[in-house]
Coordinates of C-alpha atoms in Angstrom, one line a residue:
Chain A
X170 CA 1.5 -25.5 31.4
X171 CA 3.9 -23.0 32.4
X172 CA 4.1 -20.2 29.6
X173 CA 8.1 -20.5 30.2
X174 CA 7.9 -24.5 28.7
X175 CA 5.4 -23.6 26.0
X176 CA 7.4 -20.8 24.9
X177 CA 10.5 -23.1 24.7
X178 CA 8.1 -25.5 22.6
X179 CA 7.4 -22.5 20.2
X180 CA 11.1 -22.0 19.8
X181 CA 11.8 -25.6 19.0
X182 CA 8.6 -25.5 16.6
X183 CA 10.3 -22.5 14.8
X184 CA 13.7 -23.7 14.5
X185 CA 12.3 -26.8 13.2
X186 CA 10.2 -25.0 10.4
X187 CA 13.3 -23.1 9.4
X188 CA 15.3 -26.2 9.0
X189 CA 12.7 -28.0 7.0
X190 CA 12.1 -24.9 4.9
X191 CA 16.1 -24.6 4.3
X192 CA 16.1 -20.8 4.8
X193 CA 14.9 -18.3 7.3
X194 CA 15.8 -15.9 10.5
X195 CA 16.5 -17.9 13.6
X196 CA 17.7 -15.2 15.5
X197 CA 14.7 -12.6 15.7
X198 CA 12.7 -15.5 15.5
X199 CA 13.6 -16.7 19.0
X200 CA 14.3 -12.9 20.4
X201 CA 10.6 -12.4 19.7
X202 CA 9.0 -15.1 20.8
X203 CA 8.1 -14.8 24.3
X204 CA 6.1 -11.6 23.5
X205 CA 4.1 -12.9 20.8
X206 CA 3.5 -16.0 22.9
X207 CA 2.0 -13.7 25.3
X208 CA 0.1 -11.3 23.7
X209 CA -1.7 -14.7 22.2
X210 CA -1.9 -16.5 25.3
X211 CA -2.5 -14.0 27.8
X212 CA -2.9 -10.3 26.5
X213 CA -5.3 -10.4 23.4
X214 CA -9.1 -10.6 23.3
X215 CA -9.9 -12.8 20.1
X216 CA -11.7 -16.4 19.6
X217 CA -9.2 -18.8 17.7
X218 CA -12.3 -20.6 16.2
X219 CA -13.8 -17.6 14.7
X220 CA -10.6 -15.0 14.3
X221 CA -12.1 -12.6 11.8
X222 CA -14.5 -11.0 13.7
X223 CA -14.2 -7.5 13.6
X224 CA -14.2 -6.8 17.3
X225 CA -11.2 -8.5 17.9
X226 CA -7.6 -7.3 19.4
X227 CA -5.0 -7.3 16.4
X228 CA -1.4 -8.4 15.9
X229 CA 0.7 -7.2 13.3
X230 CA 4.4 -8.7 13.1
X231 CA 5.8 -5.4 11.4
X232 CA 9.5 -7.3 11.3
X233 CA 7.7 -9.8 8.8
X234 CA 10.8 -11.9 8.3
X235 CA 10.3 -13.5 11.8
X236 CA 6.9 -15.0 10.3
X237 CA 8.0 -18.4 11.9
X238 CA 7.6 -17.1 15.6
X239 CA 4.2 -15.8 14.7
X240 CA 3.0 -19.2 12.9
X241 CA 4.5 -21.4 15.7
X242 CA 2.5 -19.2 18.1
X243 CA -0.6 -19.4 16.0
X244 CA -0.3 -23.2 16.0
X245 CA 0.0 -23.1 19.9
X246 CA -3.0 -21.3 20.5
X247 CA -5.0 -22.9 17.8
X248 CA -5.7 -20.4 15.3
X249 CA -3.9 -23.2 12.6
X250 CA -3.0 -26.5 12.7
X251 CA 0.5 -27.7 13.9
X252 CA 0.6 -30.2 11.0
X253 CA 0.8 -26.9 8.5
X254 CA 3.8 -25.6 10.0
X255 CA 6.3 -27.6 7.9
X256 CA 4.9 -26.0 4.9
X257 CA 6.6 -22.8 5.7
X258 CA 8.2 -21.2 2.6
X259 CA 7.0 -23.8 0.2
X260 CA 5.5 -23.8 -3.2
X261 CA 1.4 -23.9 -3.1
X262 CA 1.7 -23.6 0.7
X263 CA -0.1 -21.0 2.7
X264 CA 2.8 -20.0 4.9
X265 CA 4.7 -17.4 3.2
X266 CA 8.2 -16.3 4.0
X267 CA 7.1 -13.2 5.5
X268 CA 3.3 -12.9 6.5
X269 CA 0.7 -12.2 4.0
X270 CA -3.1 -11.6 4.7
X271 CA -3.9 -12.7 1.2
X272 CA -2.6 -16.0 2.1
X273 CA -3.5 -16.4 5.9
X274 CA -6.2 -13.5 6.6
X275 CA -5.5 -13.9 10.4
X276 CA -1.9 -12.2 10.1
X277 CA -3.5 -8.8 9.4
X278 CA -1.1 -7.5 7.1
X279 CA 1.3 -8.1 4.7
X280 CA 4.6 -7.6 5.6
X281 CA 8.3 -8.1 4.9
X282 CA 9.2 -4.3 3.9
X283 CA 10.2 -3.0 7.0
X284 CA 7.7 0.3 8.4
X285 CA 4.9 -0.6 6.4
X286 CA 3.3 -3.1 9.2
X287 CA 3.5 -0.2 11.6
X288 CA 1.7 2.0 9.2
X289 CA -0.7 -0.7 8.7
X290 CA -1.4 -0.9 12.4
X291 CA -1.6 2.5 12.9
X292 CA -4.3 2.6 10.2
X293 CA -6.0 -0.1 12.2
X294 CA -5.8 1.5 15.6
X295 CA -7.5 4.7 13.9
X296 CA -9.9 2.9 12.2
X297 CA -11.2 1.2 15.0
X298 CA -11.2 4.6 17.2
X299 CA -13.1 6.1 14.3
X300 CA -16.1 3.4 14.5
X301 CA -15.8 3.8 18.6
X302 CA -14.8 -0.6 18.6
X303 CA -13.1 -0.9 21.9
X304 CA -10.4 -2.9 20.8
X305 CA -6.6 -2.8 20.7
X306 CA -3.8 -3.1 18.4
X307 CA -0.4 -4.7 18.9
X308 CA 2.3 -4.3 16.5
X309 CA 5.9 -5.6 16.9
X310 CA 8.7 -3.8 15.2
X311 CA 12.4 -5.0 15.0
X312 CA 15.3 -2.4 16.0
X313 CA 17.1 -2.2 12.7
X314 CA 13.3 -1.6 11.3
X315 CA 13.5 2.0 13.4
X316 CA 15.8 3.1 10.6
X317 CA 13.1 3.0 7.9
X318 CA 11.8 6.7 7.9
X319 CA 8.1 5.9 7.4
X320 CA 8.4 4.6 11.1
X321 CA 8.7 8.0 12.3
X322 CA 6.2 9.4 10.0
X323 CA 3.8 6.5 11.6
X324 CA 5.1 7.7 15.3
X325 CA 4.3 11.3 14.6
X326 CA 0.9 10.3 13.2
X327 CA 0.1 8.2 16.2
X328 CA 1.3 10.7 18.8
X329 CA -0.6 13.8 17.2
X330 CA -3.7 11.7 16.7
X331 CA -3.6 10.0 20.4
X332 CA -4.0 6.7 19.4
X333 CA -4.0 5.0 23.2
X334 CA -5.5 2.0 21.6
X335 CA -2.3 1.2 19.7
X336 CA 0.7 -0.9 21.7
X337 CA 4.2 -1.0 19.7
X338 CA 6.7 -3.4 20.8
X339 CA 10.3 -3.2 19.6
X340 CA 12.4 -6.5 19.9
X341 CA 15.5 -4.4 20.9
X342 CA 17.8 -7.3 20.3
X343 CA 20.4 -4.8 19.3
X344 CA 21.5 -6.5 16.3
X345 CA 20.1 -6.2 12.6
X346 CA 21.3 -8.1 9.3
X347 CA 24.8 -7.1 9.1
X348 CA 26.0 -6.1 12.6
X349 CA 25.0 -4.4 15.9
X350 CA 22.8 -1.4 15.3
X351 CA 25.3 0.8 16.9
X352 CA 27.6 -0.1 14.2
X353 CA 25.0 0.5 11.5
X354 CA 22.9 3.5 12.3
X355 CA 22.8 3.9 16.1
X356 CA 19.1 4.1 17.9
X357 CA 20.0 5.7 21.2
X358 CA 18.9 7.7 23.1
X359 CA 15.9 5.4 22.0
X360 CA 13.5 5.9 25.1
X361 CA 13.9 9.8 24.4
X362 CA 13.0 9.1 20.8
X363 CA 9.7 8.0 21.7
X364 CA 9.1 10.6 24.3
X365 CA 9.8 13.3 21.9
X366 CA 7.1 11.6 19.3
X367 CA 4.5 11.9 22.3
X368 CA 4.6 8.0 23.0
X369 CA 4.0 6.5 26.8
X370 CA 7.5 4.6 27.1
X371 CA 8.0 1.3 29.1
X372 CA 11.5 -0.6 29.0
X373 CA 11.7 -4.0 29.9
X374 CA 13.4 -7.6 30.2
X375 CA 11.7 -8.7 26.8
X376 CA 12.2 -12.2 28.4
X377 CA 10.8 -11.7 31.8
X378 CA 6.8 -13.0 31.9
X379 CA 6.3 -10.7 34.9
X380 CA 7.7 -7.7 33.5
X381 CA 6.1 -8.7 29.8
X382 CA 2.5 -8.6 31.7
X383 CA 3.2 -5.6 33.8
X384 CA 3.8 -3.4 30.5
X385 CA 1.0 -4.8 28.7
X386 CA -1.3 -4.2 31.7
X387 CA 0.1 -0.3 32.1
X388 CA -0.2 0.4 28.6
X389 CA -4.0 -0.6 28.6
X390 CA -4.5 2.2 31.7
X391 CA -2.7 4.8 29.5
X392 CA -5.1 7.7 28.0
X393 CA -4.6 10.1 25.0
X394 CA -1.1 8.4 23.8
X395 CA 0.0 5.6 22.4
X396 CA 2.1 3.0 24.2
X397 CA 5.6 1.7 23.1
X398 CA 7.1 -1.3 25.2
X399 CA 11.2 -1.2 24.6
X400 CA 11.9 -5.0 25.2
X401 CA 15.2 -5.6 25.5
X402 CA 15.8 -9.2 24.0
X403 CA 18.6 -11.2 23.3
X404 CA 19.0 -12.3 19.6
X405 CA 19.4 -16.0 19.2
X406 CA 17.2 -16.5 22.6
X407 CA 17.7 -20.1 24.2
X408 CA 20.8 -21.3 21.9
X409 CA 24.2 -20.4 23.0
X410 CA 26.0 -20.5 19.7
X411 CA 23.2 -18.1 18.3
X412 CA 23.3 -15.4 21.4
X413 CA 25.0 -12.5 20.5
X414 CA 25.9 -13.0 17.0
X415 CA 24.6 -10.9 14.1
X416 CA 25.7 -14.1 12.0
X417 CA 22.5 -15.6 12.7
X418 CA 19.8 -13.1 11.6
X419 CA 19.4 -14.8 8.3
X420 CA 18.4 -15.6 5.6
X421 CA 20.2 -18.9 6.1
X422 CA 19.8 -22.5 6.2
X423 CA 20.1 -24.4 9.6
X424 CA 22.1 -27.7 9.0
X425 CA 21.4 -31.0 11.1
X426 CA 23.8 -30.3 13.3
X427 CA 22.8 -26.7 13.8
X428 CA 19.2 -27.6 14.4
X429 CA 20.3 -30.9 16.9
X430 CA 22.3 -28.5 19.1
X431 CA 20.0 -26.1 19.1
X432 CA 17.2 -28.3 20.1
X433 CA 19.2 -30.0 23.0
X434 CA 19.5 -26.5 24.3
X435 CA 15.9 -25.7 24.2
X436 CA 15.3 -29.1 26.0
X437 CA 14.5 -31.4 23.1
X438 CA 15.3 -35.3 23.7
X439 CA 17.6 -37.0 20.9
X440 CA 15.1 -39.0 20.2
X441 CA 12.5 -36.2 19.8
X442 CA 15.1 -34.4 17.5
X443 CA 15.6 -37.2 15.3
X444 CA 11.7 -37.5 14.9
X445 CA 11.7 -33.6 13.8
X446 CA 14.3 -34.1 11.3
X447 CA 12.4 -37.0 9.4
X448 CA 9.1 -35.1 9.9
Chain B
X201 CA -6.1 44.0 7.1
X202 CA -5.8 42.2 3.9
X203 CA -7.9 39.0 3.0
X204 CA -6.6 35.8 2.9
X205 CA -5.0 35.0 -0.4
X206 CA -6.9 32.9 -2.6
X207 CA -5.0 29.5 -3.7
X208 CA -4.3 29.3 -7.5
X209 CA -6.5 26.7 -8.9
X210 CA -8.9 25.7 -5.9
X211 CA -11.8 26.6 -7.8
X212 CA -13.0 25.8 -11.4
X213 CA -14.4 22.7 -12.9
X214 CA -10.8 20.9 -13.1
X215 CA -11.1 17.5 -12.8
X216 CA -9.9 17.5 -9.1
X217 CA -12.5 20.1 -8.1
X218 CA -15.1 17.7 -9.9
X219 CA -14.0 14.6 -8.1
X220 CA -13.7 16.4 -4.5
X221 CA -17.1 17.6 -5.1
X222 CA -18.6 14.2 -5.9
X223 CA -17.4 12.4 -3.4
X224 CA -18.6 15.1 -1.0
X225 CA -21.9 14.6 -2.8
X226 CA -22.3 11.0 -2.5
X227 CA -20.4 10.5 0.9
X228 CA -23.7 10.2 2.9
X229 CA -24.7 7.2 0.9
X230 CA -21.0 5.7 1.5
X231 CA -20.9 5.8 5.6
X232 CA -17.2 3.9 5.3
X233 CA -15.8 6.2 3.2
X234 CA -13.0 8.3 4.8
X235 CA -10.4 10.4 2.9
X236 CA -6.6 10.5 3.7
X237 CA -5.0 14.0 3.0
X238 CA -1.0 14.9 2.9
X239 CA -1.4 18.7 3.6
X240 CA -3.0 19.2 0.2
X241 CA -6.5 19.0 0.3
X242 CA -6.7 22.5 -1.1
X243 CA -4.8 21.3 -4.2
X244 CA -6.9 18.0 -4.7
X245 CA -10.5 18.8 -4.7
X246 CA -10.7 17.3 -0.9
X247 CA -11.3 20.3 0.6
X248 CA -14.8 20.1 0.0
X249 CA -14.9 16.9 1.8
X250 CA -12.9 18.1 4.8
X251 CA -15.4 20.7 5.0
X252 CA -18.5 18.5 5.2
X253 CA -17.2 15.4 6.7
X254 CA -14.1 16.5 9.3
X255 CA -14.8 13.6 11.2
X256 CA -14.3 11.4 8.2
X257 CA -11.4 13.3 6.9
X258 CA -7.7 12.2 8.1
X259 CA -5.2 14.5 8.0
X260 CA -2.0 12.3 7.8
X261 CA 0.7 15.4 7.5
X262 CA 3.2 15.7 4.9
X263 CA 4.2 12.1 5.2
X264 CA 2.9 10.2 2.1
X265 CA 4.7 6.4 2.9
X266 CA 2.9 6.3 6.5
X267 CA -0.5 7.4 4.8
X268 CA -0.3 4.8 2.0
X269 CA 0.4 1.7 4.2
X270 CA -2.0 3.1 6.9
X271 CA -4.8 3.5 4.1
X272 CA -4.6 -0.6 4.1
X273 CA -4.7 -0.7 7.6
X274 CA -8.0 1.5 7.8
X275 CA -9.5 -0.8 5.1
X276 CA -8.9 -3.7 7.2
X277 CA -11.2 -2.6 9.6
X278 CA -14.0 -2.3 7.2
X279 CA -13.5 1.0 5.9
X280 CA -13.1 2.7 2.5
X281 CA -10.0 4.7 2.6
X282 CA -9.6 7.2 -0.1
X283 CA -5.9 8.2 -0.4
X284 CA -5.5 11.9 -1.8
X285 CA -2.3 13.8 -2.8
X286 CA -0.4 14.6 -6.0
X287 CA 0.4 12.0 -8.3
X288 CA 4.3 12.3 -7.9
X289 CA 3.6 11.7 -4.6
X290 CA 2.0 8.5 -4.9
X291 CA 5.2 7.5 -6.6
X292 CA 7.0 8.4 -3.4
X293 CA 4.7 5.8 -1.5
X294 CA 4.3 3.4 -4.6
X295 CA 6.3 0.6 -2.5
X296 CA 3.4 1.0 0.0
X297 CA 0.8 0.6 -2.7
X298 CA 2.5 -2.4 -3.6
X299 CA 2.7 -4.0 -0.5
X300 CA 0.1 -2.9 1.8
X301 CA -2.6 -2.0 -0.5
X302 CA -2.2 -4.2 -4.0
X303 CA -0.6 -7.2 -2.6
X304 CA -2.6 -7.2 0.5
X305 CA -5.5 -6.8 -1.8
X306 CA -7.1 -4.1 0.2
X307 CA -10.3 -2.1 -0.8
X308 CA -8.4 1.3 -0.8
X309 CA -9.1 4.0 -3.7
X310 CA -5.8 5.8 -4.4
X311 CA -7.1 9.2 -6.0
X312 CA -4.1 11.3 -8.0
X313 CA -4.4 14.7 -8.4
X314 CA -1.9 16.8 -10.7
X315 CA -0.8 14.3 -13.2
X316 CA 1.1 15.0 -16.2
X317 CA 2.3 18.3 -18.0
X318 CA -1.2 19.5 -17.5
X319 CA 0.3 20.6 -13.6
X320 CA 1.9 23.3 -15.3
X321 CA 4.2 26.4 -13.9
X322 CA 5.2 24.1 -10.8
X323 CA 7.7 22.5 -13.1
X324 CA 9.0 18.9 -13.6
X325 CA 9.2 17.9 -9.7
X326 CA 5.5 17.9 -9.3
X327 CA 4.8 17.3 -13.1
X328 CA 4.1 12.9 -12.9
X329 CA 4.7 11.1 -16.1
X330 CA 5.0 8.1 -14.8
X331 CA 2.4 6.9 -12.7
X332 CA 0.4 4.8 -15.1
X333 CA 3.0 2.9 -15.8
X334 CA 4.2 2.0 -12.6
X335 CA 0.7 1.3 -11.2
X336 CA -0.3 -0.5 -13.9
X337 CA 2.4 -3.3 -13.3
X338 CA 1.0 -3.5 -9.8
X339 CA -1.2 -6.9 -9.8
X340 CA -4.8 -6.4 -8.4
X341 CA -4.5 -2.5 -9.0
X342 CA -7.3 -0.8 -11.6
X343 CA -5.7 2.1 -12.8
X344 CA -8.2 4.8 -14.3
X345 CA -7.8 8.1 -16.2
X346 CA -11.4 9.8 -16.9
X347 CA -11.5 12.6 -19.4
X348 CA -13.8 15.2 -18.4
X349 CA -15.9 16.5 -15.2
X350 CA -19.1 14.1 -15.8
X351 CA -16.9 11.1 -16.4
X352 CA -14.6 11.8 -13.0
X353 CA -18.0 11.8 -11.3
X354 CA -19.5 9.2 -12.6
X355 CA -15.9 7.1 -12.1
X356 CA -15.8 8.7 -8.5
X357 CA -19.1 6.6 -7.9
X358 CA -17.8 3.7 -9.7
X359 CA -14.6 3.1 -7.7
X360 CA -16.4 3.1 -4.5
X361 CA -18.8 0.3 -5.5
X362 CA -15.7 -1.6 -6.8
X363 CA -14.4 -3.9 -4.1
X364 CA -10.4 -3.8 -4.2
X365 CA -7.8 -1.6 -5.2
X366 CA -8.1 1.2 -7.3
X367 CA -5.5 4.0 -8.8
X368 CA -7.3 7.0 -10.2
X369 CA -5.7 10.1 -12.1
X370 CA -7.8 13.4 -11.8
X371 CA -6.1 16.5 -13.3
X372 CA -5.4 20.0 -12.4
X373 CA -6.2 22.5 -15.2
X374 CA -10.0 23.6 -16.0
X375 CA -11.4 20.5 -17.9
X376 CA -14.0 20.8 -20.9
X377 CA -17.0 19.1 -20.7
X378 CA -16.7 16.7 -23.7
X379 CA -19.1 14.0 -23.0
X380 CA -22.8 13.6 -23.6
X381 CA -25.4 13.4 -21.0
X382 CA -26.0 9.9 -22.1
X383 CA -22.7 8.8 -21.1
X384 CA -22.1 6.1 -18.9
X385 CA -18.7 5.3 -17.2
X386 CA -18.1 1.5 -16.6
X387 CA -14.5 0.3 -15.2
X388 CA -12.8 -1.9 -17.6
X389 CA -14.8 -0.5 -20.9
X390 CA -13.5 1.7 -23.5
X391 CA -16.2 4.0 -25.2
X392 CA -16.3 5.2 -28.7
X393 CA -17.3 8.8 -28.8
X394 CA -17.1 9.4 -32.7
X395 CA -17.1 7.0 -35.3
X396 CA -14.5 6.9 -38.2
X397 CA -13.1 4.4 -40.6
X398 CA -9.1 5.5 -41.4
X399 CA -7.6 5.8 -38.2
X400 CA -8.5 5.3 -34.4
X401 CA -7.2 7.6 -31.9
X402 CA -7.2 6.5 -28.3
X403 CA -6.8 9.0 -25.5
X404 CA -7.3 9.1 -21.9
X405 CA -7.5 11.9 -19.3
X406 CA -7.0 15.7 -20.9
X407 CA -5.8 14.2 -24.1
X408 CA -9.1 12.5 -24.8
X409 CA -10.6 16.1 -25.6
X410 CA -7.4 16.9 -27.9
X411 CA -8.2 14.0 -29.8
X412 CA -11.8 15.0 -30.4
X413 CA -10.2 18.5 -31.5
X414 CA -8.0 17.0 -34.0
X415 CA -10.8 14.7 -35.4
X416 CA -12.6 18.0 -36.4
X417 CA -9.7 19.3 -38.7
X418 CA -8.8 16.0 -40.2
X419 CA -12.6 15.3 -40.7
X420 CA -12.2 18.7 -43.1
X421 CA -9.2 17.4 -44.7
X422 CA -11.3 14.1 -45.7
X423 CA -9.7 11.7 -43.1
X424 CA -12.4 9.7 -41.1
X425 CA -10.7 9.1 -37.3
X426 CA -12.7 7.3 -34.7
X427 CA -12.2 8.6 -31.1
X428 CA -11.8 6.2 -28.4
X429 CA -12.0 7.2 -24.8
X430 CA -9.5 4.7 -23.1
X431 CA -10.2 5.6 -19.3
X432 CA -9.6 2.1 -18.0
X433 CA -5.9 1.9 -18.4
X434 CA -6.3 -1.2 -16.4
X435 CA -7.8 -3.8 -17.1
X436 CA -7.2 -2.5 -20.5
X437 CA -10.4 -3.3 -22.9
X438 CA -8.8 -5.7 -24.9
X439 CA -12.0 -6.4 -27.1
X440 CA -12.4 -2.5 -27.9
X441 CA -8.5 -2.6 -29.0
X442 CA -9.1 -5.6 -31.1
X443 CA -12.4 -4.1 -32.8
X444 CA -10.8 -1.0 -33.6
X445 CA -7.6 -2.7 -35.2
X446 CA -10.1 -5.0 -37.4
X447 CA -12.2 -1.8 -38.6
X448 CA -9.7 0.9 -39.1
X449 CA -6.2 0.8 -40.6
X450 CA -3.9 1.8 -37.7
X451 CA -3.8 3.2 -34.4
X452 CA -3.0 6.5 -32.3
X453 CA -2.7 6.6 -28.5
X454 CA -2.2 10.0 -26.8
X455 CA -1.6 10.5 -23.4
X456 CA -0.1 13.0 -20.7
X457 CA 2.5 10.8 -19.4
X458 CA 5.6 9.2 -20.6
X459 CA 5.1 7.2 -23.9
X460 CA 6.9 4.5 -22.0
X461 CA 4.6 2.3 -20.1
X462 CA 1.6 4.2 -20.2
X463 CA -1.5 4.0 -22.3
X464 CA 0.5 3.3 -25.7
X465 CA 2.0 0.3 -24.2
X466 CA -1.2 -1.1 -22.6
X467 CA -2.8 -0.9 -26.4
X468 CA 0.3 -1.9 -28.1
X469 CA 0.6 -5.3 -26.1
X470 CA -2.9 -6.1 -26.9
X471 CA -2.3 -5.5 -30.6
X472 CA 1.2 -7.4 -31.4
X473 CA -0.7 -10.4 -29.8
X474 CA -3.9 -10.2 -32.0
X475 CA -3.8 -7.9 -34.9
X476 CA -0.6 -5.7 -35.0
X477 CA -1.8 -2.7 -37.2
X478 CA 0.7 0.1 -37.5
X479 CA 0.8 2.4 -34.7
X480 CA 1.6 5.5 -33.6
X481 CA 2.5 7.0 -29.8
X482 CA 1.8 10.5 -28.9
X483 CA 2.7 11.4 -25.2
X484 CA 6.2 12.9 -23.8
X485 CA 9.1 10.9 -25.4
X486 CA 10.9 9.7 -22.3
X487 CA 11.8 13.1 -20.6
X488 CA 10.9 15.5 -17.6
X489 CA 8.8 18.5 -18.2
X490 CA 9.4 22.0 -17.1
X491 CA 7.8 25.4 -16.1
X492 CA 5.0 26.6 -18.3
X493 CA 1.4 27.0 -18.9
X494 CA -0.2 23.2 -19.6
X495 CA -1.2 24.5 -23.3
X496 CA 2.3 25.8 -23.8
X497 CA 3.6 22.6 -22.4
X498 CA 1.4 20.5 -24.7
X499 CA 2.6 22.0 -27.6
X500 CA 6.5 22.1 -26.9
X501 CA 6.3 18.5 -26.0
X502 CA 4.1 17.2 -28.6
X503 CA 1.0 16.4 -27.1
X504 CA -1.6 19.1 -28.0
X505 CA -4.1 18.4 -31.0
X506 CA -1.5 19.7 -33.8
X507 CA 0.9 16.8 -32.7
X508 CA -2.1 14.1 -33.4
X509 CA -2.8 15.7 -36.3
X510 CA 0.9 15.2 -37.2
X511 CA 0.7 11.8 -36.2
X512 CA -2.1 10.5 -38.1
X513 CA -0.5 12.1 -41.3
X514 CA 2.6 9.8 -40.2
X515 CA 0.5 7.1 -40.0
X516 CA -1.4 7.2 -43.0
X517 CA 2.1 7.3 -44.9
X518 CA 3.0 4.1 -43.1
X519 CA -0.1 2.3 -44.5

């Protein structure tokens, strides 16, 4: 199936999970799905049936509040069962509100405190390199996350230690919890910042699969420095009433009407939507 | 041309030096061990490791938050990271220790030099009096404070053999050897160093030696004290605490730490649930330190052997 269609299905599943959980962060989930899906479908080397073997490419969702996106992608590629998805944020269920390796070992890190997943990924990249294991580490950060000082400690480390097996992706949807980045604490000139920390920088449209693919291809050819892909994305991608509005960052509850409107735009039929609501 | 200056305290038999030397000695048997440093290996004792195993030494720069969370990632690739810096900077990165090591349950060893007033002349900014309380409250985290060079050597090996997160204090000042050759450290086990029937004194780190010193003087006054080395703060050896409560009339805890939340609190938590015998706390009384030599500071802030003797008399008056 065409990856665009699958991405829409993952978006539908993510919103369905947030609806049933009665809380979550839909805006950033929707902006990040295309890239996470591409990584798991096309880019990373791993065995979905034997996921924890040491020689695997790794992905860490440092913006841990967008866990539903990762869970829905994992279900799509067969790492977890789709039937588990509606357990998100529920007591005694493994799908924690923010990713947690203690509950779901395949998520690599425990995240939810911004900046830490990035450092954890750097540790994995350094560890693999020290052991001459030829696998890559991918890590996704939010744009607001870049305001954490720890990110720049890590950026300096990875540049200094020439971690070419590390590829960071910034889900640059321009919005954070309360407002636009530029009104909270501006990030620009963002590309220059990473260049100054000795990273190879690629800027792309984070919803264009050709550009996503070319960026990851390029990143694998870069030697002696880590790569950062600044992916320009749309918060709430695919749902017109969410797009461009920081109000849909979350954590928030989706009403039946919110979900219905959103899923119709993502291509679900009314009959399908009624089924999802009653799951 | 003058020679390079000698760094103060970079030699001698301090707990930090003993730890660094032992780790370097046993490292060939533990090929997965890597040491993380934040530009302070000369002070933490890890300069020995850096010199012998430069390929297994990871210089993280003065960036402790990244260092701590990164250790979790290194552990996720099968390495055993030993995170080293001063205890105060372990506080700076405690949220990383909580999430990326404790919560994630990673096999990381956090080895903190320069705890307590034992730091001395650098003053309050470097004298960490809060770490035991903070690290003790992180689930999955084992918390240790060995008392002499022999015990720190044994503990250094023990934490590598133990699978899971550990926080361990070393120490800055020259440390006396107080344990006998037959001593055997075990995580979670307190050891009676001297028997006695009136009062039990429980110490950890540099204060265990002071408790032994106080015991000698108290014995001359006819007071029989039992000395227990509580080098594991968490999991606390409840059985030993209850045993001492049953067999002696009261318990005194001694620590180079704030009296809030450290060894004394851990012991009190056990006592009040089982056998609440009278207790006294010897520790820093919820204040910061200042510049001065460790022995001067111990005297001024009431954690020297004389303060222990005084608290024994106070306790006996209450019984």
